[in-house]
Structures are given as structure tokens and as C-alpha cells.
Coordinates of N, CA and C (backbone and C1' of nucleotides) in Angstrom, one line a residue:
Chain L
V4 N 143.3 59.1 177.8 CA 143.2 58.3 179.1 C 143.9 57.0 178.9
E5 N 144.6 56.6 180.0 CA 145.3 55.3 180.0 C 144.5 54.4 181.0
F6 N 144.2 53.2 180.5 CA 143.5 52.3 181.4 C 144.3 51.1 181.7
R7 N 144.3 50.6 183.0 CA 145.1 49.5 183.4 C 144.1 48.3 183.6
P8 N 144.5 47.1 183.0 CA 143.6 45.9 183.1 C 143.5 45.5 184.6
L9 N 142.4 45.0 184.9 CA 142.2 44.5 186.3 C 142.8 43.1 186.4
R10 N 143.2 42.7 187.5 CA 143.7 41.3 187.8 C 142.6 40.6 188.5
A11 N 142.5 39.3 188.4 CA 141.5 38.5 189.0 C 141.5 38.6 190.5
S12 N 142.6 38.9 191.1 CA 142.7 39.0 192.6 C 142.1 40.3 193.0
E13 N 141.7 41.2 192.1 CA 141.2 42.5 192.5 C 139.6 42.4 192.5
L14 N 139.0 41.3 192.0 CA 137.6 41.2 192.0 C 137.1 40.0 192.7
P15 N 136.0 40.1 193.4 CA 135.4 38.9 194.0 C 134.7 38.1 193.0
P16 N 134.8 36.8 193.0 CA 134.1 36.0 192.0 C 132.6 35.7 192.3
E17 N 132.2 36.0 193.6 CA 130.8 35.7 194.0 C 129.9 36.8 193.4
T18 N 128.7 36.4 193.0 CA 127.9 37.2 192.1 C 127.5 38.6 192.7
L19 N 126.9 38.5 193.9 CA 126.5 39.8 194.5 C 127.7 40.7 194.8
P20 N 128.7 40.2 195.5 CA 129.9 41.1 195.7 C 130.5 41.6 194.4
L21 N 130.5 40.8 193.4 CA 131.0 41.2 192.1 C 130.2 42.4 191.5
A22 N 128.9 42.2 191.6 CA 128.0 43.3 191.0 C 128.3 44.6 191.7
R23 N 128.6 44.6 193.0 CA 128.9 45.8 193.7 C 130.3 46.3 193.3
A24 N 131.3 45.4 193.3 CA 132.7 45.8 193.0 C 132.9 46.3 191.6
L25 N 132.0 45.9 190.7 CA 132.2 46.4 189.3 C 131.8 47.9 189.1
I26 N 131.1 48.4 190.1 CA 130.7 49.8 190.0 C 132.0 50.7 190.1
G27 N 132.3 51.5 189.1 CA 133.5 52.3 189.1 C 134.6 51.7 188.2
C28 N 134.5 50.4 187.9 CA 135.4 49.8 187.0 C 135.1 50.3 185.5
I29 N 136.1 50.0 184.7 CA 136.0 50.5 183.3 C 135.8 49.4 182.3
L30 N 134.8 49.6 181.4 CA 134.6 48.6 180.4 C 135.2 49.2 179.1
V31 N 136.1 48.5 178.5 CA 136.9 49.0 177.3 C 136.6 48.1 176.1
R32 N 136.2 48.8 175.0 CA 136.0 48.1 173.8 C 137.0 48.6 172.7
D33 N 137.8 47.7 172.2 CA 138.7 48.0 171.2 C 138.4 47.2 169.9
D34 N 138.2 48.0 168.8 CA 138.0 47.3 167.5 C 138.6 48.2 166.4
A35 N 138.3 47.8 165.2 CA 138.9 48.5 164.0 C 138.5 50.0 164.0
E36 N 137.4 50.3 164.6 CA 136.9 51.7 164.6 C 137.6 52.5 165.6
G37 N 138.3 51.9 166.6 CA 138.9 52.6 167.7 C 138.5 52.1 169.0
R38 N 138.7 53.0 170.0 CA 138.4 52.6 171.4 C 137.1 53.3 171.9
A39 N 136.2 52.6 172.5 CA 135.1 53.2 173.2 C 135.1 52.6 174.6
A40 N 135.1 53.5 175.6 CA 135.2 53.0 177.0 C 134.3 53.9 177.9
G41 N 133.9 53.2 179.0 CA 133.0 53.9 179.9 C 133.2 53.3 181.3
R42 N 132.8 54.1 182.3 CA 132.8 53.8 183.7 C 131.5 53.1 184.0
I43 N 131.6 51.9 184.6 CA 130.4 51.1 185.0 C 129.7 51.8 186.2
V44 N 128.4 52.2 186.0 CA 127.7 52.9 187.1 C 126.5 52.2 187.5
E45 N 126.1 51.1 186.9 CA 124.9 50.3 187.2 C 125.0 48.9 186.8
T46 N 124.7 48.0 187.7 CA 124.8 46.5 187.4 C 123.6 45.8 188.0
E47 N 123.4 44.6 187.6 CA 122.4 43.7 188.2 C 123.0 42.3 188.4
A48 N 122.7 41.7 189.5 CA 123.3 40.4 189.8 C 122.2 39.3 189.5
Y49 N 122.7 38.2 188.9 CA 121.9 37.0 188.6 C 122.6 35.8 189.1
A50 N 122.3 35.5 190.4 CA 123.0 34.4 191.1 C 122.5 33.0 190.7
P51 N 123.3 32.0 191.1 CA 122.9 30.6 190.7 C 121.5 30.2 191.2
D52 N 121.0 30.7 192.3 CA 119.7 30.2 192.8 C 118.6 31.1 192.3
D53 N 118.8 31.9 191.3 CA 117.9 33.0 190.9 C 117.0 32.5 189.8
P54 N 115.7 32.4 190.0 CA 114.8 32.0 188.9 C 114.7 32.9 187.7
A55 N 115.2 34.1 187.9 CA 115.2 35.1 186.8 C 116.4 35.0 185.9
S56 N 117.4 34.1 186.4 CA 118.7 34.0 185.6 C 118.5 33.1 184.4
H57 N 119.2 33.5 183.3 CA 119.2 32.7 182.1 C 119.8 31.3 182.4
A58 N 120.6 31.2 183.4 CA 121.3 29.9 183.7 C 120.4 29.0 184.6
Y59 N 119.3 29.5 185.1 CA 118.5 28.8 186.1 C 118.0 27.4 185.6
P60 N 117.6 27.3 184.3 CA 117.1 26.0 183.8 C 118.2 25.0 183.6
G61 N 119.5 25.5 183.7 CA 120.6 24.6 183.5 C 121.4 25.1 182.3
R62 N 122.5 24.4 182.0 CA 123.4 24.8 180.9 C 122.8 24.6 179.6
R63 N 122.7 25.6 178.8 CA 122.2 25.5 177.4 C 123.2 26.1 176.5
P64 N 123.1 25.7 175.2 CA 124.1 26.3 174.2 C 124.2 27.8 174.3
R65 N 123.1 28.5 174.4 CA 123.2 30.0 174.5 C 123.9 30.4 175.7
T66 N 123.8 29.7 176.9 CA 124.3 30.2 178.1 C 125.6 29.6 178.6
V67 N 126.3 28.8 177.8 CA 127.5 28.1 178.3 C 128.5 29.1 178.9
S68 N 128.5 30.3 178.5 CA 129.5 31.3 179.0 C 129.2 31.6 180.5
M69 N 128.0 31.4 180.9 CA 127.7 31.7 182.3 C 128.3 30.6 183.2
F70 N 128.7 29.5 182.7 CA 129.2 28.4 183.4 C 130.7 28.2 183.4
R71 N 131.4 29.1 182.8 CA 132.9 29.0 182.5 C 133.8 29.5 183.6
G72 N 133.2 29.9 184.7 CA 134.0 30.5 185.8 C 134.0 32.0 185.6
P73 N 134.5 32.7 186.6 CA 134.3 34.2 186.6 C 135.0 34.9 185.5
F74 N 134.5 36.1 185.2 CA 135.1 37.1 184.3 C 135.1 36.8 182.9
H75 N 134.2 36.0 182.4 CA 134.0 35.8 181.0 C 132.8 36.7 180.5
A76 N 132.7 37.1 179.3 CA 131.6 37.8 178.7 C 130.5 36.8 178.4
Y77 N 129.3 37.1 178.9 CA 128.0 36.4 178.4 C 127.2 37.5 177.7
V78 N 127.0 37.3 176.4 CA 126.3 38.3 175.6 C 125.0 37.6 175.0
Y79 N 123.9 38.1 175.2 CA 122.6 37.6 174.7 C 121.9 38.6 173.9
F80 N 121.0 38.1 173.1 CA 120.2 38.9 172.1 C 118.8 38.9 172.6
I81 N 118.1 40.0 172.8 CA 116.8 40.1 173.4 C 115.8 40.9 172.6
Y82 N 114.6 40.5 172.6 CA 113.5 41.1 172.0 C 113.7 41.3 170.5
G83 N 114.6 40.4 169.9 CA 114.8 40.5 168.5 C 115.5 41.8 168.0
V84 N 116.0 42.6 169.0 CA 116.6 43.9 168.6 C 117.9 44.2 169.3
H85 N 118.0 43.8 170.6 CA 119.2 44.3 171.4 C 120.1 43.2 171.9
F86 N 121.4 43.6 172.0 CA 122.3 42.7 172.8 C 122.5 43.3 174.1
C87 N 122.8 42.4 175.1 CA 123.2 42.9 176.4 C 124.4 42.1 176.9
V88 N 125.3 42.7 177.7 CA 126.6 42.1 178.1 C 126.6 41.9 179.6
N89 N 127.1 40.7 180.0 CA 127.3 40.4 181.4 C 128.7 39.9 181.6
V90 N 129.1 40.0 182.9 CA 130.3 39.4 183.4 C 130.0 38.1 184.2
S91 N 130.5 37.0 183.7 CA 130.2 35.8 184.4 C 130.8 35.7 185.8
S92 N 130.2 34.9 186.7 CA 130.7 34.9 188.1 C 130.6 33.5 188.6
E93 N 131.0 33.3 189.9 CA 131.0 32.0 190.5 C 132.0 31.0 189.9
A94 N 132.2 29.8 190.6 CA 133.2 28.9 190.1 C 132.7 28.2 188.8
E95 N 133.7 27.7 188.1 CA 133.4 26.9 186.9 C 132.3 25.8 187.1
G96 N 131.3 25.7 186.3 CA 130.3 24.7 186.5 C 129.0 25.3 187.1
E97 N 129.2 26.5 187.8 CA 128.0 27.2 188.3 C 127.6 28.3 187.2
G98 N 126.3 28.5 187.1 CA 125.8 29.4 186.1 C 125.4 30.7 186.8
A99 N 126.1 31.8 186.5 CA 125.7 33.1 187.1 C 126.5 34.2 186.4
A100 N 125.9 35.4 186.5 CA 126.6 36.6 185.8 C 126.0 37.9 186.4
V101 N 126.7 38.9 186.0 CA 126.4 40.3 186.4 C 126.1 41.1 185.1
L102 N 124.9 41.6 185.0 CA 124.5 42.4 183.8 C 125.0 43.8 184.0
I103 N 125.7 44.3 182.9 CA 126.1 45.7 182.9 C 125.0 46.6 182.4
R104 N 124.4 47.4 183.2 CA 123.2 48.2 182.8 C 123.5 49.6 182.3
A105 N 124.6 50.2 182.7 CA 124.8 51.6 182.3 C 126.3 52.0 182.5
L106 N 126.7 52.8 181.6 CA 128.1 53.3 181.7 C 128.1 54.9 181.6
E107 N 129.1 55.4 182.3 CA 129.4 56.8 182.1 C 130.5 56.9 181.0
P108 N 130.1 57.5 179.9 CA 131.1 57.5 178.7 C 132.3 58.2 179.1
L109 N 133.5 57.6 178.8 CA 134.8 58.3 179.1 C 135.6 58.5 177.8
E110 N 135.6 57.6 176.9 CA 136.5 57.7 175.7 C 135.7 57.2 174.5
G111 N 136.0 57.8 173.3 CA 135.3 57.4 172.1 C 133.9 57.9 172.0
I112 N 133.6 59.0 172.6 CA 132.2 59.5 172.6 C 131.6 59.8 171.2
E113 N 132.5 60.3 170.3 CA 132.0 60.6 169.0 C 131.7 59.3 168.3
L114 N 132.5 58.3 168.5 CA 132.3 56.9 167.9 C 131.0 56.3 168.4
M115 N 130.8 56.4 169.7 CA 129.6 55.9 170.3 C 128.4 56.6 169.8
A116 N 128.5 57.9 169.7 CA 127.3 58.7 169.2 C 127.0 58.3 167.8
R117 N 128.0 58.0 167.0 CA 127.7 57.6 165.6 C 127.0 56.2 165.6
R118 N 127.4 55.3 166.4 CA 126.8 54.0 166.5 C 125.4 54.1 167.0
R119 N 125.1 55.1 167.8 CA 123.8 55.3 168.5 C 122.9 56.2 167.7
G120 N 123.2 56.5 166.5 CA 122.4 57.3 165.7 C 122.3 58.8 166.1
G121 N 123.4 59.3 166.6 CA 123.5 60.7 167.0 C 122.8 61.0 168.3
A122 N 122.7 60.0 169.2 CA 122.0 60.2 170.5 C 122.9 61.2 171.3
S123 N 122.3 61.9 172.2 CA 123.0 62.9 173.1 C 123.9 62.1 174.0
A124 N 124.9 62.8 174.6 CA 125.9 62.2 175.4 C 125.2 61.4 176.6
G125 N 124.2 62.0 177.1 CA 123.6 61.4 178.3 C 122.8 60.1 178.0
E126 N 122.5 59.9 176.7 CA 121.7 58.7 176.3 C 122.5 57.6 175.6
L127 N 123.9 57.8 175.5 CA 124.7 56.8 174.8 C 124.7 55.5 175.4
C128 N 124.8 55.4 176.7 CA 125.0 54.1 177.4 C 124.1 54.0 178.6
R129 N 122.9 54.5 178.5 CA 121.9 54.6 179.6 C 121.0 53.4 179.4
G130 N 121.4 52.2 179.7 CA 120.6 51.0 179.5 C 121.4 49.9 178.9
P131 N 121.2 48.7 179.2 CA 122.0 47.6 178.7 C 122.0 47.4 177.1
G132 N 120.9 47.6 176.5 CA 120.9 47.6 175.0 C 121.6 48.7 174.4
K133 N 121.5 49.9 175.0 CA 122.1 51.1 174.5 C 123.6 51.0 174.5
L134 N 124.1 50.5 175.7 CA 125.6 50.5 175.8 C 126.2 49.4 174.9
A135 N 125.5 48.3 174.7 CA 126.0 47.3 173.8 C 126.1 47.9 172.4
Q136 N 125.1 48.7 172.0 CA 125.1 49.3 170.7 C 126.3 50.3 170.6
A137 N 126.4 51.1 171.6 CA 127.5 52.1 171.6 C 128.9 51.5 171.6
L138 N 129.0 50.3 172.2 CA 130.3 49.6 172.2 C 130.4 48.5 171.1
H139 N 129.4 48.5 170.3 CA 129.4 47.5 169.2 C 129.7 46.1 169.7
I140 N 128.9 45.7 170.7 CA 129.0 44.4 171.3 C 127.9 43.5 170.8
D141 N 128.3 42.3 170.2 CA 127.3 41.3 169.8 C 127.8 39.9 170.2
R142 N 127.2 38.9 169.6 CA 127.5 37.5 170.1 C 128.9 37.1 169.8
S143 N 129.6 37.8 168.9 CA 131.0 37.5 168.6 C 131.9 37.7 169.8
I144 N 131.4 38.5 170.8 CA 132.1 38.8 172.0 C 131.9 37.7 173.1
D145 N 130.8 37.0 172.9 CA 130.4 36.0 173.9 C 131.5 35.0 174.2
G146 N 131.8 34.8 175.5 CA 132.8 33.8 175.9 C 134.2 34.4 176.1
R147 N 134.4 35.6 175.7 CA 135.8 36.2 175.9 C 136.1 36.4 177.3
Y148 N 137.4 36.1 177.7 CA 137.9 36.4 179.0 C 138.1 37.9 179.1
L149 N 137.6 38.5 180.1 CA 137.5 40.0 180.2 C 138.7 40.6 180.9
L150 N 139.6 39.8 181.5 CA 140.8 40.3 182.2 C 142.0 40.3 181.3
D151 N 141.9 39.8 180.1 CA 143.1 39.8 179.2 C 142.8 40.8 178.1
P152 N 143.9 41.4 177.5 CA 143.7 42.3 176.4 C 143.0 41.6 175.3
G153 N 142.1 42.4 174.7 CA 141.3 41.8 173.6 C 140.2 42.8 173.2
P154 N 139.2 42.3 172.5 CA 138.2 43.2 172.0 C 137.4 43.9 173.1
L155 N 137.3 43.2 174.2 CA 136.5 43.8 175.3 C 137.2 43.3 176.6
W156 N 137.4 44.3 177.5 CA 138.1 44.0 178.7 C 137.8 45.0 179.8
L157 N 138.1 44.6 181.0 CA 137.8 45.4 182.2 C 139.0 46.1 182.7
G158 N 138.9 47.4 183.0 CA 140.0 48.2 183.5 C 139.7 48.6 184.9
A159 N 140.8 48.9 185.6 CA 140.7 49.4 187.0 C 140.1 50.8 187.1
P160 N 139.4 51.1 188.2 CA 138.8 52.4 188.3 C 139.8 53.5 188.1
V161 N 139.3 54.6 187.5 CA 140.2 55.8 187.4 C 139.9 56.8 188.5
R162 N 138.8 56.6 189.2 CA 138.5 57.4 190.4 C 137.6 56.5 191.3
P163 N 137.6 56.7 192.6 CA 136.8 55.8 193.5 C 135.4 56.0 193.2
A164 N 134.6 54.9 193.4 CA 133.2 54.9 193.3 C 132.6 55.7 194.4
G165 N 131.5 56.4 194.2 CA 130.8 57.1 195.2 C 129.9 56.1 196.0
R166 N 129.0 56.6 196.8 CA 128.1 55.7 197.6 C 127.3 54.8 196.7
I167 N 127.2 53.5 197.0 CA 126.5 52.6 196.2 C 125.0 52.4 196.7
G168 N 124.1 52.5 195.8 CA 122.7 52.3 196.1 C 122.3 50.9 195.7
V169 N 121.2 50.3 196.3 CA 120.7 49.0 195.9 C 119.2 49.1 195.7
S170 N 118.7 48.4 194.7 CA 117.3 48.4 194.5 C 116.8 47.1 193.9
R171 N 115.6 46.9 193.6 CA 115.1 45.8 192.9 C 115.6 46.0 191.4
R172 N 115.5 44.9 190.7 CA 116.0 44.9 189.3 C 114.9 45.4 188.3
I173 N 115.4 45.7 187.1 CA 114.5 46.4 186.1 C 114.1 45.4 185.1
G174 N 112.8 45.4 184.7 CA 112.3 44.7 183.5 C 112.2 43.2 183.7
I175 N 112.1 42.6 184.9 CA 111.9 41.2 185.1 C 110.6 40.9 185.8
R176 N 110.1 39.7 185.7 CA 108.9 39.3 186.4 C 109.3 38.4 187.5
L177 N 110.1 37.3 187.2 CA 110.4 36.4 188.3 C 111.4 37.0 189.3
A178 N 111.2 36.7 190.6 CA 112.0 37.2 191.6 C 112.2 38.7 191.6
A179 N 111.2 39.4 191.2 CA 111.3 40.8 191.0 C 111.6 41.6 192.2
E180 N 111.3 41.0 193.4 CA 111.5 41.7 194.7 C 112.9 41.7 195.2
R181 N 113.7 40.8 194.6 CA 115.1 40.7 195.0 C 115.9 42.1 194.8
R182 N 116.6 42.5 195.8 CA 117.4 43.7 195.7 C 118.8 43.4 195.2
A183 N 118.9 43.3 193.9 CA 120.1 42.9 193.3 C 120.6 43.8 192.2
R184 N 120.1 45.0 192.2 CA 120.6 46.1 191.3 C 121.5 47.1 192.1
F185 N 122.6 47.3 191.6 CA 123.6 48.2 192.2 C 123.9 49.4 191.4
Y186 N 124.0 50.6 192.0 CA 124.3 51.8 191.2 C 125.0 52.8 192.0
E187 N 125.7 53.7 191.3 CA 126.4 54.8 192.0 C 125.5 55.9 192.2
R188 N 125.2 56.2 193.5 CA 124.2 57.2 193.9 C 124.6 58.6 193.2
G189 N 123.6 59.2 192.7 CA 123.7 60.5 192.1 C 124.3 60.6 190.8
N190 N 124.7 59.5 190.2 CA 125.3 59.5 188.9 C 124.3 59.9 187.8
P191 N 124.6 60.8 186.9 CA 123.6 61.2 186.0 C 123.4 60.3 184.8
F192 N 124.1 59.2 184.7 CA 124.1 58.3 183.6 C 123.3 57.0 183.9
L193 N 122.5 56.9 184.9 CA 121.8 55.7 185.3 C 120.6 55.5 184.4
S194 N 120.2 54.2 184.3 CA 119.0 53.9 183.5 C 117.8 53.7 184.5
G195 N 116.6 53.4 183.9 CA 115.5 53.2 184.7 C 114.8 54.4 185.3
P196 N 113.7 54.3 185.9 CA 113.0 55.4 186.5 C 113.7 56.0 187.7
R197 N 113.6 57.3 187.8 CA 114.3 58.0 188.9 C 114.0 57.4 190.3
S198 N 112.8 56.9 190.4 CA 112.3 56.4 191.7 C 113.1 55.2 192.1
L199 N 113.8 54.5 191.2 CA 114.7 53.3 191.6 C 116.1 53.7 191.9
S200 N 116.4 55.0 191.7 CA 117.8 55.4 192.0 C 117.8 56.6 192.9
P201 N 117.3 56.5 194.1 CA 117.2 57.7 195.0 C 118.6 58.0 195.5
Chain X
dT19 P 112.0 64.4 184.5 O5' 110.5 63.9 184.8 C5' 110.0 63.9 186.1 C4' 108.9 62.9 186.1 C3' 109.3 61.4 185.9 O3' 108.7 60.7 187.0 C1' 107.6 62.0 184.4
dA20 P 108.9 59.1 187.0 O5' 107.6 58.4 186.4 C5' 106.3 59.0 186.8 C4' 105.2 58.3 186.0 C3' 105.4 56.8 185.8 O3' 104.2 56.1 186.1 C1' 105.1 57.9 183.7
dG21 P 104.2 54.5 186.2 O5' 103.4 54.1 184.9 C5' 102.1 54.7 184.7 C4' 101.6 54.4 183.2 C3' 101.8 52.9 182.8 O3' 100.6 52.5 182.2 C1' 102.7 54.4 181.2
dG22 P 100.4 50.9 181.8 O5' 100.2 51.0 180.2 C5' 99.2 51.9 179.6 C4' 99.3 51.9 178.1 C3' 99.5 50.5 177.5 O3' 98.7 50.4 176.3 C1' 101.3 51.9 176.8
dC23 P 98.4 49.0 175.6 O5' 99.4 49.0 174.4 C5' 99.4 50.1 173.4 C4' 100.5 49.9 172.5 C3' 100.8 48.5 172.1 O3' 101.0 48.4 170.7 C1' 102.8 49.6 172.8
dG24 P 100.6 47.0 169.9 O5' 101.4 47.2 168.6 C5' 101.7 48.5 168.1 C4' 103.1 48.5 167.5 C3' 103.5 47.2 166.8 O3' 104.2 47.6 165.6 C1' 105.0 47.8 168.5
dA25 P 104.5 46.4 164.6 O5' 106.1 46.3 164.7 C5' 106.9 47.5 164.5 C4' 108.3 47.3 164.8 C3' 108.8 46.0 164.1 O3' 110.1 46.2 163.5 C1' 109.3 45.9 166.5
dT26 P 110.5 45.4 162.3 O5' 111.3 44.2 162.9 C5' 112.5 44.4 163.6 C4' 112.9 43.2 164.4 C3' 112.6 41.8 163.7 O3' 113.9 41.1 163.6 C1' 111.7 41.7 165.9
dG27 P 114.1 39.9 162.5 O5' 114.7 38.8 163.4 C5' 115.9 39.0 164.1 C4' 116.0 37.9 165.2 C3' 115.8 36.5 164.8 O3' 116.5 35.7 165.6 C1' 114.3 37.0 166.5
dC28 P 117.5 34.6 165.0 O5' 118.1 33.8 166.2 C5' 118.5 34.6 167.4 C4' 117.8 34.0 168.6 C3' 117.7 32.5 168.7 O3' 118.5 32.1 169.8 C1' 115.7 33.5 169.3
dT29 P 118.9 30.5 169.9 O5' 118.0 30.0 171.1 C5' 118.0 30.9 172.3 C4' 116.9 30.4 173.2 C3' 116.8 28.9 173.3 O3' 116.8 28.6 174.7 C1' 114.7 29.8 172.8
dC30 P 117.0 27.0 175.1 O5' 115.5 26.6 175.6 C5' 114.9 27.4 176.6 C4' 113.4 27.2 176.6 C3' 113.0 25.7 176.7 O3' 112.1 25.5 177.8 C1' 111.8 26.8 174.9
dT31 P 111.6 24.0 178.2 O5' 110.1 24.1 177.8 C5' 109.3 25.2 178.2 C4' 107.9 25.0 177.6 C3' 107.3 23.6 177.7 O3' 106.0 23.7 178.1 C1' 107.2 24.3 175.4
Chain R
dG12 P 100.1 28.7 165.7 O5' 100.8 28.9 167.2 C5' 100.1 28.5 168.3 C4' 100.7 29.0 169.6 C3' 100.7 30.6 169.6 O3' 100.4 30.9 171.0 C1' 102.9 29.7 169.9
dA13 P 100.2 32.5 171.4 O5' 101.2 32.5 172.7 C5' 101.2 31.3 173.6 C4' 102.3 31.5 174.6 C3' 102.4 32.9 175.1 O3' 102.7 32.8 176.5 C1' 104.4 32.3 174.1
dG14 P 102.5 34.2 177.5 O5' 104.1 34.5 177.7 C5' 104.9 33.5 178.2 C4' 106.4 34.0 178.0 C3' 106.6 35.4 178.5 O3' 107.7 35.4 179.3 C1' 107.6 35.0 176.3
dC15 P 107.9 36.7 180.4 O5' 109.4 37.1 180.0 C5' 110.4 36.2 179.8 C4' 111.5 36.7 178.8 C3' 111.8 38.2 179.1 O3' 113.2 38.3 179.5 C1' 111.6 37.8 176.8
dA16 P 113.8 38.0 180.8 O5' 114.7 39.3 181.1 C5' 114.1 40.4 181.7 C4' 115.2 41.5 181.9 C3' 115.9 41.9 180.6 O3' 116.4 43.2 180.8 C1' 117.4 40.8 182.0
dT17 P 115.5 44.5 180.3 O5' 115.6 44.4 178.7 C5' 116.8 44.6 178.0 C4' 116.7 45.6 176.9 C3' 116.5 47.1 177.4 O3' 117.5 47.8 176.7 C1' 114.8 46.5 175.8
dC18 P 117.6 49.4 177.0 O5' 116.9 50.1 175.8 C5' 117.4 49.7 174.5 C4' 116.5 50.3 173.4 C3' 116.3 51.8 173.6 O3' 116.7 52.4 172.4 C1' 114.2 50.7 173.3
dG19 P 116.9 54.0 172.2 O5' 115.6 54.4 171.5 C5' 115.3 53.8 170.2 C4' 113.9 54.3 169.7 C3' 113.7 55.8 169.9 O3' 113.0 56.2 168.7 C1' 112.0 54.6 171.1
dC20 P 112.7 57.7 168.4 O5' 111.1 57.7 168.4 C5' 110.4 56.8 167.6 C4' 108.9 56.8 168.1 C3' 108.3 58.2 168.3 O3' 107.1 58.3 167.6 C1' 107.9 56.9 170.2
dC21 P 106.4 59.8 167.4 O5' 105.1 59.7 168.2 C5' 104.1 58.7 168.0 C4' 103.3 58.4 169.2 C3' 102.7 59.6 169.9 O3' 101.3 59.8 169.3 C1' 103.6 58.1 171.5
dT22 P 100.5 61.2 169.6 O5' 99.9 60.9 171.1 C5' 99.0 59.8 171.3 C4' 98.8 59.6 172.8 C3' 98.2 60.8 173.4 O3' 96.9 60.5 173.9 C1' 100.0 60.0 174.7
dA23 P 95.9 61.7 174.4 O5' 96.2 61.7 176.0 C5' 96.1 60.4 176.7 C4' 96.5 60.6 178.1 C3' 95.9 61.9 178.8 O3' 95.5 61.5 180.1 C1' 98.3 61.9 179.0
dG24 P 94.5 62.4 181.0 O5' 95.5 63.2 182.0 C5' 96.2 62.5 183.0 C4' 97.3 63.3 183.6 C3' 96.8 64.7 184.0 O3' 97.0 64.8 185.4 C1' 98.9 64.8 182.9

DNA sequence: TAGGCGATGCTCT
DNA sequence: GAGCATCGCCTAG
């Protein structure tokens, strides 16, 4: 499969529109082990005014990548166990990002399965911690610009996205009622309970 | 299928 | 010392 890098003019920098536009785009990971890539099928938006956002308390050493302007990687470590990857959004100086929650695996499936301890194809990238493990994403990726060739980058869709669903977000307490989770309806690789992806 | 819980480390109070 | 944008394993139904 050949993937074409996205250009900045093809993506909206605003957080909510970006979260929607990223559905169907490709996340490509290139490293010494080879290529692992998947189609983005689920995202969550964390806008500047959002109390649940890591950027809400202001710029901190951990979160500087959220303030660098659109399309940079923000990678954080959570629960002492997992990494999660975001695409930063909004103008430079504003703190916001879109969490990538699930991928439909496209390339490097054996590589991803090895990194995931032999998980089945349907479980490789079903959740933000799982996809980070499958793509070997850690804090060394934090801050990378995602529209240039490099260890992690965004590719143009290889097929059009289906109908987009919207729901509340998963696993948060603050602002839990906001409808800021986007997903491709009917896609079998989504995370979370079925009730959130009708 | 849904819900409870422990693991584990970093950030902030 | 608490809480966390999670996961995997367990139990109950």
C-alpha cells in the first residue's frame, strides 16, 4: 500500500472539525522494525475551553506540544502503563488536541501483533493505549510535526470515510457530557462499549 | 455484555 | 497523597 502525506491545507486546524476530519485518514509509523499503519476510525476532541483537557490548567512542561500550533504529536503516559497519542490543534499559543482512540489496521499487522503480545487482529488498535503499543509510540515521538516524513505522520485517506457518529467521550469525569467523540459508524475496530457507537 | 479492580508512574496539591 | 483522556483479567448474569 502506498500512502500520500497530507498537506496542512487539507485539514482544519480547529479542534472539533479536525477530530471529525481525521476519521478515515491514515496514521503511519516508520521505524527500524518496519512500517505499521492504520486508518483512523475514532477520535476525541479536547478544545481550549475544555476542563477535561490536559492543557486546561495552562502550559506545562508535559503539555508544551499542545501549544505549538496544529498537527504536532502530543504523547502522554497514563496510569503508569500506557501511552496515548494526540494531534495538536488550534493556533500556536492555544492548548488543544485530538486524541486518536482507534485504528483499523492496514499495514504491518504481524509487527503490530508481535508488539501487542499476539493479540488478535481485532484487538490490535482498539483503544488509545493499545494503538500506541502496536505502533511503538512513546514520549520520544512527542512534539513531532505530523505532516512531514518522519517516524510518525498522517496520510491521506485511501477510501472515503463512512457516516460519522458522535457521542460523549470515554473514561473522563470532567465535562463528561460533551459530545466530542467521533467515530465511523459500523466500523468493527472501535473501542468502548457498543452502546456508545450505535 | 457489563461492571469491578489492580498494576504502575507521573503530575500536581 | 490523590488522581489519572487505560488495559486485561475476573466475576456475574
